[in-house]
Amino acid sequence: MASFNILLLPGDGIGPEVMTEVEKVLGFLQQAGVARFETERDLVGGAAHDAHGVAITDAAMERAKAADAVLFGAVGGPKWDKVAYEVRPEAGLLRLRKDLGLFANIRPAICYPALADASSLKREVVEGLDIVIVRELTGGVYFGEPKEIVTLESGQKRAVDTQVYTTGEIDRIARVAFDLARTRRSKVSSAEKMNVMRTGVLWREVVTAVGKDYPGVELEHVLADNCAMQLVRWPKQYDVLVTDNLFGDILSDIAAMLTGSLGMLPSASLGAEDAKTGKRKALYEPVHGSAPDIAGQGLANPIAMIGSVGMALRYSFGLGEAADMLDKAIANVLASGLRTRDIAAKGANTVSTSQMGDAIVGELKALA
Ligand code: IPM
Ligand code: MG
């Protein structure tokens, strides 16, 4: 039986609760003979800050580099609002992305039929929605230098963030989008702001050039602000949406809400393929945050985190069939009417985080 090393980084807030449900799912898959999963746990974010004074330790980074995949919960919360910028909880996640070279962030937004009414948009706008946002994750304004606040002679302060992209960075993320589109509806929409930003001009130029290598895939360019509007107007016009780090952050939150709840969306962050081994570094995380307001109460929806395991099965472990089975188990549980609070109609019965996890494992048992 194939064996995989997984580093679990639950983090803060609801992170540990939803990670507990992941352990149930992995435990079942192992028991069912799908593969062996060796898991280790470590701290990240505020939890790491409290224990070690940093958002992630060098030792945890080494474990992350050695793992076949990292499963990440969520980081941050008001408790750490005042800690130094360099060691704020989010810095742990950014270091993981940067040091593991996870440049390709894949964020599918699928609206399950059972949840079309949970979205704040009309049913006909979101029903059947199936799009993927491909977000560049290690460049742009998140990491560009200079990035600083300096005090001027006048006594005023001046803050700078730098939006920067090279041809190579745009080329490789564009290829991820086109490759993915080929396995889907063969359409790539690329979002930038070439009307005001030099990085947007280069982005459009490079994506257009890459598109020439994919004659079967339709390419369209859209200004990022218009794209935000189109996403809430008629999201089904998109298939694969490729964009930079900052626009991707914003557009993927919009896309998430189309599906009914932020608690539903998994994501994969992938590095480049190693030429020798064919392996790629990977981290899987829900799109939602740490939700400190509901942490520890069993109210969190574990589906985005469990769905992230599904993406790991598919993209890191070559276990597509198990991934399909897990997706089906989630869909069946939703179709049976089970709801955590975030996806329930007002006044309807709801289940807890662990009841939802147990139901998904139960459904897996029935399908296996
Ligand atoms: C996300 C999050 C992160 C980001 C934060 C937590 C640093 O919002 O993954 O979308 O801005 O990338
Ligand atoms: Mg975000």
CSV table of C-alpha atoms and ligand atoms in Angstrom, one decimal:
chain,number,residue,atom,x,y,z
A,1,MET,CA,0.0,0.0,0.0
A,2,ALA,CA,1.3,3.5,-0.9
A,3,SER,CA,2.3,5.6,2.1
A,4,PHE,CA,2.3,9.3,2.5
A,5,ASN,CA,3.7,11.7,5.1
A,6,ILE,CA,1.3,14.5,5.9
A,7,LEU,CA,2.1,17.5,8.1
A,8,LEU,CA,-1.0,18.8,9.9
A,9,LEU,CA,-0.9,22.5,10.8
A,10,PRO,CA,-4.3,23.3,12.5
A,11,GLY,CA,-3.4,26.8,13.5
A,12,ASP,CA,-5.8,29.0,15.4
A,13,GLY,CA,-9.5,29.6,15.9
A,14,ILE,CA,-11.7,26.9,14.3
A,15,GLY,CA,-8.5,25.4,12.6
A,16,PRO,CA,-8.0,22.7,15.3
A,17,GLU,CA,-11.7,21.7,15.3
A,18,VAL,CA,-11.9,21.2,11.5
A,19,MET,CA,-8.6,19.4,11.5
A,20,THR,CA,-10.0,16.8,14.0
A,21,GLU,CA,-12.5,15.9,11.3
A,22,VAL,CA,-9.7,15.5,8.8
A,23,GLU,CA,-8.1,13.0,11.0
A,24,LYS,CA,-11.3,11.0,11.1
A,25,VAL,CA,-11.4,11.0,7.3
A,26,LEU,CA,-7.8,10.0,6.9
A,27,GLY,CA,-8.2,7.3,9.5
A,28,PHE,CA,-11.1,5.8,7.6
A,29,LEU,CA,-9.4,5.9,4.2
A,30,GLN,CA,-6.4,4.1,5.7
A,31,GLN,CA,-8.6,1.5,7.4
A,32,ALA,CA,-10.3,1.0,4.0
A,33,GLY,CA,-7.0,0.3,2.4
A,34,VAL,CA,-6.8,3.4,0.2
A,35,ALA,CA,-3.3,4.2,1.4
A,36,ARG,CA,-1.2,4.7,4.6
A,37,PHE,CA,-1.2,8.2,6.0
A,38,GLU,CA,1.6,9.1,8.5
A,39,THR,CA,0.5,12.3,10.1
A,40,GLU,CA,2.5,14.7,12.3
A,41,ARG,CA,1.2,17.9,13.9
A,42,ASP,CA,2.9,21.2,14.4
A,43,LEU,CA,2.0,24.8,15.4
A,44,VAL,CA,1.5,27.7,13.1
A,45,GLY,CA,0.1,31.2,13.4
A,46,GLY,CA,-0.9,32.6,16.8
A,47,ALA,CA,-0.5,29.2,18.4
A,48,ALA,CA,3.2,29.1,17.3
A,49,HIS,CA,3.6,32.7,18.4
A,50,ASP,CA,2.4,31.9,21.9
A,51,ALA,CA,4.6,28.9,22.2
A,52,HIS,CA,7.8,30.1,20.4
A,53,GLY,CA,7.4,33.8,19.7
A,54,VAL,CA,7.3,33.3,15.9
A,55,ALA,CA,4.5,32.5,13.4
A,56,ILE,CA,6.2,29.3,12.4
A,57,THR,CA,9.5,27.7,13.6
A,58,ASP,CA,12.4,26.6,11.4
A,59,ALA,CA,11.8,23.1,12.6
A,60,ALA,CA,8.2,23.2,11.5
A,61,MET,CA,9.3,24.6,8.1
A,62,GLU,CA,11.7,21.6,7.7
A,63,ARG,CA,8.9,19.2,8.5
A,64,ALA,CA,6.7,21.0,5.9
A,65,LYS,CA,9.5,20.7,3.3
A,66,ALA,CA,9.9,17.0,4.0
A,67,ALA,CA,6.2,16.1,3.9
A,68,ASP,CA,4.3,14.8,0.9
A,69,ALA,CA,1.7,17.3,1.6
A,70,VAL,CA,0.8,19.9,4.3
A,71,LEU,CA,-2.8,20.3,5.5
A,72,PHE,CA,-3.3,23.8,6.9
A,73,GLY,CA,-6.3,25.0,9.0
A,74,ALA,CA,-6.4,28.7,9.6
A,75,VAL,CA,-4.5,31.4,11.4
A,76,GLY,CA,-5.1,34.7,13.2
A,77,GLY,CA,-7.5,36.4,15.6
A,78,PRO,CA,-7.9,39.5,17.7
A,79,LYS,CA,-5.7,38.0,20.4
A,80,TRP,CA,-2.7,38.7,18.1
A,81,ASP,CA,-3.7,42.1,16.7
A,82,LYS,CA,-0.9,43.9,18.5
A,83,VAL,CA,2.0,41.5,18.0
A,84,ALA,CA,4.9,42.7,15.8
A,85,TYR,CA,4.2,42.7,12.1
A,86,GLU,CA,7.0,40.2,11.4
A,87,VAL,CA,5.6,37.6,13.7
A,88,ARG,CA,1.9,38.1,13.1
A,89,PRO,CA,0.0,34.8,12.6
A,90,GLU,CA,-0.4,35.4,8.8
A,91,ALA,CA,3.4,35.6,8.4
A,92,GLY,CA,3.5,31.8,9.1
A,93,LEU,CA,1.3,31.1,6.1
A,94,LEU,CA,3.1,33.5,3.9
A,95,ARG,CA,6.5,31.9,4.8
A,96,LEU,CA,5.1,28.5,4.0
A,97,ARG,CA,3.9,29.7,0.6
A,98,LYS,CA,7.2,31.5,-0.2
A,99,ASP,CA,9.7,29.0,1.1
A,100,LEU,CA,8.0,26.0,-0.4
A,101,GLY,CA,7.6,27.8,-3.7
A,102,LEU,CA,3.8,27.3,-3.8
A,103,PHE,CA,3.1,29.7,-6.7
A,104,ALA,CA,-0.1,28.1,-7.9
A,105,ASN,CA,-3.2,28.5,-5.8
A,106,ILE,CA,-6.2,26.6,-7.1
A,107,ARG,CA,-9.5,27.6,-5.6
A,108,PRO,CA,-12.6,25.8,-7.1
A,109,ALA,CA,-16.0,27.3,-6.4
A,110,ILE,CA,-18.7,24.8,-6.9
A,111,CYS,CA,-22.3,25.4,-5.9
A,112,TYR,CA,-23.8,22.1,-4.7
A,113,PRO,CA,-27.5,21.8,-5.9
A,114,ALA,CA,-28.5,21.4,-2.2
A,115,LEU,CA,-27.0,24.7,-1.3
A,116,ALA,CA,-28.2,27.0,-4.1
A,117,ASP,CA,-30.5,28.7,-1.7
A,118,ALA,CA,-27.8,29.4,0.9
A,119,SER,CA,-26.1,31.9,-1.4
A,120,SER,CA,-26.9,35.5,-1.1
A,121,LEU,CA,-27.5,35.5,-4.8
A,122,LYS,CA,-30.5,34.3,-6.7
A,123,ARG,CA,-30.7,30.5,-7.3
A,124,GLU,CA,-30.6,30.8,-11.1
A,125,VAL,CA,-27.4,32.8,-10.9
A,126,VAL,CA,-25.4,30.2,-8.8
A,127,GLU,CA,-27.1,26.9,-9.4
A,128,GLY,CA,-24.7,24.5,-11.1
A,129,LEU,CA,-21.8,26.9,-10.8
A,130,ASP,CA,-18.4,25.2,-11.3
A,131,ILE,CA,-15.5,27.6,-11.7
A,132,VAL,CA,-11.9,27.6,-10.6
A,133,ILE,CA,-9.8,30.5,-9.6
A,134,VAL,CA,-6.1,30.1,-10.3
A,135,ARG,CA,-4.3,32.7,-8.1
A,136,GLU,CA,-0.6,33.5,-8.4
A,137,LEU,CA,0.6,33.0,-4.8
A,138,THR,CA,4.3,33.9,-4.3
A,139,GLY,CA,4.7,37.2,-6.2
A,140,GLY,CA,3.0,40.5,-6.7
A,141,VAL,CA,2.3,43.0,-3.9
A,142,TYR,CA,2.4,40.4,-1.2
A,143,PHE,CA,6.2,39.9,-1.5
A,144,GLY,CA,7.5,42.8,-3.7
A,145,GLU,CA,10.3,45.0,-2.4
A,146,PRO,CA,10.5,47.6,-1.1
A,147,LYS,CA,7.8,47.0,1.4
A,148,GLU,CA,8.1,49.4,4.3
A,149,ILE,CA,6.9,52.4,6.3
A,150,VAL,CA,9.5,55.2,6.5
A,151,THR,CA,9.4,58.5,8.3
A,152,LEU,CA,10.0,61.5,6.1
A,153,GLU,CA,11.9,64.7,7.1
A,154,SER,CA,8.5,66.5,7.3
A,155,GLY,CA,7.6,64.0,10.0
A,156,GLN,CA,5.0,62.4,7.8
A,157,LYS,CA,5.2,58.7,7.3
A,158,ARG,CA,5.3,57.1,3.9
A,159,ALA,CA,4.2,53.5,3.3
A,160,VAL,CA,5.2,51.5,0.2
A,161,ASP,CA,4.1,48.1,-1.1
A,162,THR,CA,5.5,47.0,-4.5
A,163,GLN,CA,3.6,45.2,-7.1
A,164,VAL,CA,6.1,43.3,-9.2
A,165,TYR,CA,5.9,40.4,-11.7
A,166,THR,CA,8.5,38.9,-14.1
A,167,THR,CA,7.7,37.1,-17.4
A,168,GLY,CA,8.6,33.8,-15.8
A,169,GLU,CA,6.2,34.2,-12.9
A,170,ILE,CA,3.3,35.0,-15.2
A,171,ASP,CA,4.2,32.3,-17.7
A,172,ARG,CA,4.2,29.5,-15.2
A,173,ILE,CA,0.9,30.4,-13.5
A,174,ALA,CA,-0.7,30.9,-17.0
A,175,ARG,CA,0.3,27.4,-17.9
A,176,VAL,CA,-1.3,26.0,-14.8
A,177,ALA,CA,-4.6,27.7,-15.8
A,178,PHE,CA,-4.4,26.5,-19.4
A,179,ASP,CA,-3.6,22.9,-18.4
A,180,LEU,CA,-6.5,22.9,-16.1
A,181,ALA,CA,-8.9,24.4,-18.6
A,182,ARG,CA,-8.0,21.6,-21.0
A,183,THR,CA,-9.4,19.1,-18.5
A,184,ARG,CA,-12.6,21.3,-18.1
A,185,ARG,CA,-14.6,23.5,-20.5
A,186,SER,CA,-11.5,24.9,-22.3
A,187,LYS,CA,-11.9,28.5,-21.4
A,188,VAL,CA,-9.4,30.8,-19.6
A,189,SER,CA,-10.3,34.3,-18.4
A,190,SER,CA,-7.4,36.4,-17.3
A,191,ALA,CA,-7.9,39.3,-14.9
A,192,GLU,CA,-5.6,42.3,-14.4
A,193,LYS,CA,-5.6,46.1,-14.5
A,194,MET,CA,-3.7,46.8,-17.7
A,195,ASN,CA,-5.5,50.2,-17.9
A,196,VAL,CA,-3.6,51.5,-14.9
A,197,MET,CA,-0.8,49.1,-14.0
A,198,ARG,CA,2.4,48.1,-15.8
A,199,THR,CA,2.3,44.7,-14.2
A,200,GLY,CA,-1.2,44.4,-15.8
A,201,VAL,CA,0.3,45.2,-19.3
A,202,LEU,CA,3.0,42.6,-18.9
A,203,TRP,CA,0.5,40.1,-17.5
A,204,ARG,CA,-1.8,40.4,-20.5
A,205,GLU,CA,1.1,40.2,-22.9
A,206,VAL,CA,2.6,37.0,-21.4
A,207,VAL,CA,-0.8,35.3,-20.9
A,208,THR,CA,-1.6,36.0,-24.6
A,209,ALA,CA,1.7,34.5,-25.6
A,210,VAL,CA,1.2,31.3,-23.5
A,211,GLY,CA,-2.3,31.0,-25.0
A,212,LYS,CA,-0.7,30.5,-28.4
A,213,ASP,CA,0.5,27.1,-27.1
A,214,TYR,CA,-3.0,26.1,-26.3
A,215,PRO,CA,-5.0,26.5,-29.5
A,216,GLY,CA,-7.9,24.5,-28.2
A,217,VAL,CA,-8.5,26.8,-25.3
A,218,GLU,CA,-10.4,30.0,-25.6
A,219,LEU,CA,-8.7,33.0,-23.9
A,220,GLU,CA,-10.4,36.2,-22.8
A,221,HIS,CA,-9.0,39.2,-20.9
A,222,VAL,CA,-11.0,41.1,-18.3
A,223,LEU,CA,-10.2,44.0,-16.1
A,224,ALA,CA,-10.1,42.9,-12.5
A,225,ASP,CA,-12.8,45.4,-11.3
A,226,ASN,CA,-15.1,44.4,-14.1
A,227,CYS,CA,-14.4,40.8,-13.2
A,228,ALA,CA,-15.6,41.4,-9.7
A,229,MET,CA,-18.8,42.8,-11.1
A,230,GLN,CA,-19.2,39.9,-13.6
A,231,LEU,CA,-18.7,37.4,-10.8
A,232,VAL,CA,-21.8,38.5,-9.0
A,233,ARG,CA,-23.8,39.3,-12.2
A,234,TRP,CA,-23.3,36.0,-14.1
A,235,PRO,CA,-20.5,33.8,-12.7
A,236,LYS,CA,-21.3,30.9,-15.0
A,237,GLN,CA,-19.7,32.7,-17.9
A,238,TYR,CA,-16.3,31.7,-16.3
A,239,ASP,CA,-14.5,28.4,-16.4
A,240,VAL,CA,-10.9,29.0,-15.2
A,241,LEU,CA,-10.1,32.4,-14.0
A,242,VAL,CA,-6.3,33.3,-13.7
A,243,THR,CA,-5.1,36.3,-11.8
A,244,ASP,CA,-2.4,37.8,-9.6
A,245,ASN,CA,-1.9,37.4,-5.9
A,246,LEU,CA,-3.9,40.4,-4.6
A,247,PHE,CA,-6.8,40.3,-7.2
A,248,GLY,CA,-6.9,36.5,-6.6
A,249,ASP,CA,-7.3,37.1,-2.9
A,250,ILE,CA,-10.3,39.3,-3.4
A,251,LEU,CA,-11.9,37.6,-6.3
A,252,SER,CA,-11.7,34.2,-4.6
A,253,ASP,CA,-13.6,35.5,-1.6
A,254,ILE,CA,-16.3,36.8,-3.9
A,255,ALA,CA,-16.4,33.4,-5.7
A,256,ALA,CA,-16.6,31.6,-2.3
A,257,MET,CA,-19.8,33.4,-1.3
A,258,LEU,CA,-21.5,32.5,-4.6
A,259,THR,CA,-21.4,28.9,-3.4
A,260,GLY,CA,-23.4,29.6,-0.2
A,261,SER,CA,-20.7,29.8,2.4
A,262,LEU,CA,-17.0,30.4,2.9
A,263,GLY,CA,-17.1,27.2,4.9
A,264,MET,CA,-17.5,25.1,1.7
A,265,LEU,CA,-14.3,26.0,-0.2
A,266,PRO,CA,-11.1,24.0,-0.3
A,267,SER,CA,-7.9,25.1,-2.0
A,268,ALA,CA,-4.6,23.7,-3.2
A,269,SER,CA,-1.3,25.6,-3.3
A,270,LEU,CA,1.2,23.8,-5.5
A,271,GLY,CA,4.9,24.3,-6.3
A,272,ALA,CA,6.7,23.4,-9.5
A,273,GLU,CA,7.1,19.8,-10.5
A,274,ASP,CA,10.5,18.4,-9.6
A,275,ALA,CA,12.1,17.4,-13.0
A,276,LYS,CA,13.6,14.2,-11.5
A,277,THR,CA,10.9,12.9,-9.2
A,278,GLY,CA,7.8,14.4,-10.8
A,279,LYS,CA,6.7,15.4,-7.3
A,280,ARG,CA,5.6,18.9,-6.3
A,281,LYS,CA,5.4,20.6,-2.9
A,282,ALA,CA,1.8,21.2,-1.9
A,283,LEU,CA,-0.2,22.7,0.9
A,284,TYR,CA,-4.0,22.3,1.2
A,285,GLU,CA,-6.2,24.7,3.1
A,286,PRO,CA,-9.8,25.9,3.3
A,287,VAL,CA,-10.4,29.4,1.9
A,288,HIS,CA,-12.1,30.4,5.1
A,289,GLY,CA,-10.2,32.0,8.0
A,290,SER,CA,-10.0,31.2,11.7
A,291,ALA,CA,-13.4,32.6,12.6
A,292,PRO,CA,-12.5,33.4,16.2
A,293,ASP,CA,-16.1,34.4,17.0
A,294,ILE,CA,-17.3,30.8,16.7
A,295,ALA,CA,-14.1,29.0,17.7
A,296,GLY,CA,-14.4,26.2,20.2
A,297,GLN,CA,-18.2,25.9,20.0
A,298,GLY,CA,-18.6,23.1,17.5
A,299,LEU,CA,-20.3,25.5,15.0
A,300,ALA,CA,-17.6,25.4,12.3
A,301,ASN,CA,-18.3,23.8,9.0
A,302,PRO,CA,-15.6,21.2,8.3
A,303,ILE,CA,-16.4,20.7,4.6
A,304,ALA,CA,-13.9,23.2,3.2
A,305,MET,CA,-11.1,21.4,5.3
A,306,ILE,CA,-12.3,17.9,4.4
A,307,GLY,CA,-12.6,19.0,0.7
A,308,SER,CA,-9.0,20.1,1.0
A,309,VAL,CA,-8.1,16.5,1.8
A,310,GLY,CA,-9.9,15.6,-1.4
A,311,MET,CA,-7.7,17.9,-3.3
A,312,ALA,CA,-4.6,16.4,-1.7
A,313,LEU,CA,-5.8,12.9,-2.7
A,314,ARG,CA,-6.1,14.1,-6.3
A,315,TYR,CA,-3.1,16.4,-6.7
A,316,SER,CA,-0.5,15.0,-4.4
A,317,PHE,CA,-1.3,11.3,-3.9
A,318,GLY,CA,-2.6,10.3,-7.3
A,319,LEU,CA,-5.7,8.9,-5.6
A,320,GLY,CA,-8.3,10.4,-7.9
A,321,GLU,CA,-10.9,7.6,-7.2
A,322,ALA,CA,-10.7,8.2,-3.5
A,323,ALA,CA,-11.0,11.9,-4.1
A,324,ASP,CA,-14.2,11.4,-6.2
A,325,MET,CA,-15.6,9.2,-3.5
A,326,LEU,CA,-14.9,11.9,-0.9
A,327,ASP,CA,-16.5,14.5,-3.1
A,328,LYS,CA,-19.5,12.3,-3.5
A,329,ALA,CA,-19.8,11.6,0.2
A,330,ILE,CA,-19.9,15.4,0.9
A,331,ALA,CA,-22.5,15.9,-1.8
A,332,ASN,CA,-24.7,13.0,-0.5
A,333,VAL,CA,-24.5,14.3,3.1
A,334,LEU,CA,-25.6,17.7,1.9
A,335,ALA,CA,-28.4,16.2,-0.2
A,336,SER,CA,-29.6,14.3,2.8
A,337,GLY,CA,-30.3,17.7,4.4
A,338,LEU,CA,-27.5,17.9,7.0
A,339,ARG,CA,-26.4,21.5,7.6
A,340,THR,CA,-23.9,23.3,9.8
A,341,ARG,CA,-25.1,26.7,10.9
A,342,ASP,CA,-23.4,28.6,8.2
A,343,ILE,CA,-25.3,26.8,5.4
A,344,ALA,CA,-28.6,26.3,7.1
A,345,ALA,CA,-31.9,28.2,6.3
A,346,LYS,CA,-33.1,30.4,9.1
A,347,GLY,CA,-34.7,28.4,11.9
A,348,ALA,CA,-33.7,25.0,10.4
A,349,ASN,CA,-32.0,22.2,12.4
A,350,THR,CA,-28.3,22.2,12.4
A,351,VAL,CA,-25.5,19.8,13.2
A,352,SER,CA,-22.2,20.4,14.9
A,353,THR,CA,-18.7,20.2,13.4
A,354,SER,CA,-18.1,16.7,14.6
A,355,GLN,CA,-21.6,15.5,13.6
A,356,MET,CA,-20.9,16.7,10.1
A,357,GLY,CA,-17.5,15.0,10.0
A,358,ASP,CA,-19.0,11.7,11.3
A,359,ALA,CA,-21.8,11.9,8.7
A,360,ILE,CA,-19.2,12.3,5.9
A,361,VAL,CA,-17.2,9.3,7.3
A,362,GLY,CA,-20.5,7.3,7.5
A,363,GLU,CA,-21.3,8.1,3.9
A,364,LEU,CA,-17.7,7.1,2.9
A,365,LYS,CA,-18.3,3.8,4.6
A,366,ALA,CA,-21.4,3.3,2.6
A,367,LEU,CA,-19.7,4.2,-0.7
A,368,ALA,CA,-16.4,2.2,-0.1
B,1,IPM,C1,-6.1,33.8,1.9
B,1,IPM,C2,-6.0,34.7,3.1
B,1,IPM,C3,-4.5,35.1,3.3
B,1,IPM,C4,-4.1,35.9,2.1
B,1,IPM,C5,-4.2,35.8,4.6
B,1,IPM,C6,-4.6,34.9,5.8
B,1,IPM,C7,-2.7,36.1,4.7
B,1,IPM,O1,-6.8,35.8,3.0
B,1,IPM,O2,-5.5,32.8,1.8
B,1,IPM,O3,-6.9,34.2,1.0
B,1,IPM,O4,-4.3,37.1,2.1
B,1,IPM,O5,-3.6,35.3,1.1
B,2,MG,MG,-8.1,35.8,1.3
